[in-house]
PDB file of C-alpha atoms in Angstrom:
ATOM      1  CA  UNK S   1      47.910  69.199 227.613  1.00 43.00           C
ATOM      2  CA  UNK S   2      48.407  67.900 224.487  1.00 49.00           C
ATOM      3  CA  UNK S   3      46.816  64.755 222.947  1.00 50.00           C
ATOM      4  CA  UNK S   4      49.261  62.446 221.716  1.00 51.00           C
ATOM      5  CA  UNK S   5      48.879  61.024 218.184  1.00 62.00           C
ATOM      6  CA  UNK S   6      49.829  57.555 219.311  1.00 84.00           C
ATOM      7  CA  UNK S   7      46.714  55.639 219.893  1.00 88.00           C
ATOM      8  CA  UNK S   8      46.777  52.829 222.426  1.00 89.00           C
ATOM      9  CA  UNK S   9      43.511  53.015 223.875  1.00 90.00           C
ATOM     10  CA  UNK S  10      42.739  51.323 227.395  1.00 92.00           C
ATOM     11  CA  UNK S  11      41.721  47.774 227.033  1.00 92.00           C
ATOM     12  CA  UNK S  12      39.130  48.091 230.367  1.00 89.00           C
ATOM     13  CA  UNK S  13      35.858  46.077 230.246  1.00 92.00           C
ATOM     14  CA  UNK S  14      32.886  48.118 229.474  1.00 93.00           C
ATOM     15  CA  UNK S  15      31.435  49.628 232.884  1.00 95.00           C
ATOM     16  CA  UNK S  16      27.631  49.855 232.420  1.00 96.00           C
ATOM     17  CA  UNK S  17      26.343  51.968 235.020  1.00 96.00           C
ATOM     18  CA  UNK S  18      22.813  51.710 233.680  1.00 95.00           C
ATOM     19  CA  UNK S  19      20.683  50.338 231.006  1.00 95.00           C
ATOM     20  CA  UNK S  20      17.167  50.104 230.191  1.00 96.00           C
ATOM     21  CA  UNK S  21      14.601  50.328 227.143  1.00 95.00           C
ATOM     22  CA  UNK S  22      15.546  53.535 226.355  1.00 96.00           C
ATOM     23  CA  UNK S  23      19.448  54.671 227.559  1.00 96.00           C
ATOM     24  CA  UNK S  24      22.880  53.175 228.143  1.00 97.00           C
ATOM     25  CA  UNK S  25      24.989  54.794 230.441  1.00 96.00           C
ATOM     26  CA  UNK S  26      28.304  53.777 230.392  1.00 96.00           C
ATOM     27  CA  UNK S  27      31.930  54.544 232.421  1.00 96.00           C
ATOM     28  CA  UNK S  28      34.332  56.087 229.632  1.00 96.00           C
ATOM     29  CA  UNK S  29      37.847  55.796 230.133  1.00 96.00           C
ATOM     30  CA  UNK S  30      40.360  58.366 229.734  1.00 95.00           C
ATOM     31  CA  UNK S  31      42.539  57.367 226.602  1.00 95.00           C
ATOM     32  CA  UNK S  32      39.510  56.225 224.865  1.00 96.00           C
ATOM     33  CA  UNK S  33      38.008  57.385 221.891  1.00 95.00           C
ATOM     34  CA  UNK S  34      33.805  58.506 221.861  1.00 95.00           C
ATOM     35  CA  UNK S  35      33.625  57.861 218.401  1.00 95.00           C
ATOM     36  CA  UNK S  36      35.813  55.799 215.656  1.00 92.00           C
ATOM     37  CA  UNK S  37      38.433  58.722 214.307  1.00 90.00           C
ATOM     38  CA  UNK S  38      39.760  58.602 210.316  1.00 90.00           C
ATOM     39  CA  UNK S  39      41.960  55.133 209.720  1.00 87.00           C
ATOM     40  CA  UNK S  40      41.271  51.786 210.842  1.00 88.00           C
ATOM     41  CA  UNK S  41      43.960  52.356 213.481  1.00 87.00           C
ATOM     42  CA  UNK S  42      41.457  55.000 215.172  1.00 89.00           C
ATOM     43  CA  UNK S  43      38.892  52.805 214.653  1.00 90.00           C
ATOM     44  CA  UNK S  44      38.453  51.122 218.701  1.00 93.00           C
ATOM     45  CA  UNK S  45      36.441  53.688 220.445  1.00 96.00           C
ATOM     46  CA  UNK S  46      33.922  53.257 223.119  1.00 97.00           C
ATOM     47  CA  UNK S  47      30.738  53.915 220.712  1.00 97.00           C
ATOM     48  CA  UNK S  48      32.006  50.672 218.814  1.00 96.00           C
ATOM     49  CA  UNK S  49      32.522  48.949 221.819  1.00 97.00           C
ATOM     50  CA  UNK S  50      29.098  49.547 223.726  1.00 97.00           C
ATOM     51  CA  UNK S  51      27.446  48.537 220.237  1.00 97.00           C
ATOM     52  CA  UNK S  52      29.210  45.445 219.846  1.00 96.00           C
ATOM     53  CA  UNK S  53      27.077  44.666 223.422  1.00 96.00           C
ATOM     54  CA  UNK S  54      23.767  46.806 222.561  1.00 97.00           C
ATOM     55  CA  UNK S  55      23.575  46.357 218.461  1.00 96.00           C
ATOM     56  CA  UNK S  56      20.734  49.694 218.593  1.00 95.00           C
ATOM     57  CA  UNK S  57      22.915  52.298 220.431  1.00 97.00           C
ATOM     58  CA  UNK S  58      23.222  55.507 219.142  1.00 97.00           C
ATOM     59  CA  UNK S  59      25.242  58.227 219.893  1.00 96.00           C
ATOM     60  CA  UNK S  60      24.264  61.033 222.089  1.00 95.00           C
ATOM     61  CA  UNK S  61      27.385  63.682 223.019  1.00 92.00           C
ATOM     62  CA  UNK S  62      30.791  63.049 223.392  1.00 93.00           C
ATOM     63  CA  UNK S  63      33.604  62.954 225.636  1.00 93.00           C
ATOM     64  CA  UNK S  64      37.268  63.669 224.401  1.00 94.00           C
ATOM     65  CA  UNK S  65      39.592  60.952 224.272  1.00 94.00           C
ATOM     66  CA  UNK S  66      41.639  61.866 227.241  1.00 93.00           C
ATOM     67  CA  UNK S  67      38.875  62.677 229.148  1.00 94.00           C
ATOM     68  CA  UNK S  68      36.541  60.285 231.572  1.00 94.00           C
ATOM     69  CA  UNK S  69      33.463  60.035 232.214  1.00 93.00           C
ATOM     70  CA  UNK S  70      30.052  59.110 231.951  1.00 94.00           C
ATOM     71  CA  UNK S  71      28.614  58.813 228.734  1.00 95.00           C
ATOM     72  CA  UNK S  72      24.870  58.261 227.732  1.00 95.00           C
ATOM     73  CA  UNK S  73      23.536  56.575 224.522  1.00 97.00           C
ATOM     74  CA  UNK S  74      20.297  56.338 223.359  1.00 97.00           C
ATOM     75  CA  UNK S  75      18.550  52.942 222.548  1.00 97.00           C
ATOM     76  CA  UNK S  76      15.956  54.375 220.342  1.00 97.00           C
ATOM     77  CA  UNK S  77      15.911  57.503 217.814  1.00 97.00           C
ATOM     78  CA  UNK S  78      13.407  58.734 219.980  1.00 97.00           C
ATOM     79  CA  UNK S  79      15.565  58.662 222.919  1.00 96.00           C
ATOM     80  CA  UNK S  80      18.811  59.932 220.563  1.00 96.00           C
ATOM     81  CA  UNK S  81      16.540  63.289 219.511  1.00 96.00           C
ATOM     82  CA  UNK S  82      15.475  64.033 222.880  1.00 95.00           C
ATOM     83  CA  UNK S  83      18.623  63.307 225.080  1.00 93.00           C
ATOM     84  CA  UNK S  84      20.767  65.065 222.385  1.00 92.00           C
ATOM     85  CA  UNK S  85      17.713  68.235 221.933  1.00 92.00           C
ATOM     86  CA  UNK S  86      18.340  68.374 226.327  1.00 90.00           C
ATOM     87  CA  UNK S  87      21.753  68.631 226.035  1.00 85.00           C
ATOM     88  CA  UNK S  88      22.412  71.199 223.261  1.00 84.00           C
ATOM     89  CA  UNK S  89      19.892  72.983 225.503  1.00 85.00           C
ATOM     90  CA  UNK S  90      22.147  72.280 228.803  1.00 82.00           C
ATOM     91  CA  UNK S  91      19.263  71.133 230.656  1.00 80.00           C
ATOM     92  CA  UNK S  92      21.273  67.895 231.618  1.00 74.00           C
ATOM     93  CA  UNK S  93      23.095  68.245 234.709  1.00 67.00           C
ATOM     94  CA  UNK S  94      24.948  65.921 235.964  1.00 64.00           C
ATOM     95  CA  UNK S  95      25.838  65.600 240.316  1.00 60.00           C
ATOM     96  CA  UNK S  96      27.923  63.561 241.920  1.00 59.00           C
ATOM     97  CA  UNK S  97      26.445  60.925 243.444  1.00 55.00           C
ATOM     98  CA  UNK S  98      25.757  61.049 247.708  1.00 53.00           C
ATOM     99  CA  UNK S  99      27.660  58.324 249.247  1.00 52.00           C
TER     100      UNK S  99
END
C-alpha cells in the first residue's frame, strides 16, 4: 500500500507502556511519524512528542508511519548505544504478551 503524502497524523495521547531510568516504551500509532520528516508540516512525529514528556529521550529504531507498534527510546546514551548495538544485531525479540 501506498503512503499517502497528505500528513494528518493521529492526535492520540501518548500510551507509555513503560518507563524507567533507562528506557521509554511507548504505543505508536499507525499514521504517525517515528521521526520529524523534511518541512515543518512533517514536523509532529512521535519522537517529538515523547520528548516534549521525557526532555532526554533518544531515539532507538523506527517504525514507519503507517505502521503500529511499540517503540523503545533510550533515556541515556548508554542505553541509546546498547539498545540500538542489540537491535542491528536482532537479538531483540519481541512476544506477544500472555493474557
Amino acid at each position: 500500500m501506498p503512503v499517502s503524502s497528505d500528513y494528518t497524523p493521529p492526535q492520540d495521547p501518548l500510551e507509555i507502556l513503560h518507563e524507567d531510568h533507562q528506557i521509554i516504551v511507548v504505543d505508536k500509532p499507525a499514521g504517525l511519524l517515528s521521526v520529524p520528516g523534511r518541512g515543518a508540516d512533517l514536523a509532529d512525529c512521535l519522537l517529538t512528542r515523547v520528548q516534549a514528556v521525557f526532555a532526554t529521550a533518544l531515539l532507538v529504531h523506527r517504525l514507519d508511519r503507517d505502521t503500529s507498534g511499540v517503540m523503545v527510546f533510550a533515556q541515556t546514551p548508554h542505553a541509546q548505544r546498547v539498545l540500538s548495538m542489540q537491535f542491528e544485531l536482532s537479538l531483540i525479540h519481541i512476544s506477544e504478551p500472555t493474557r
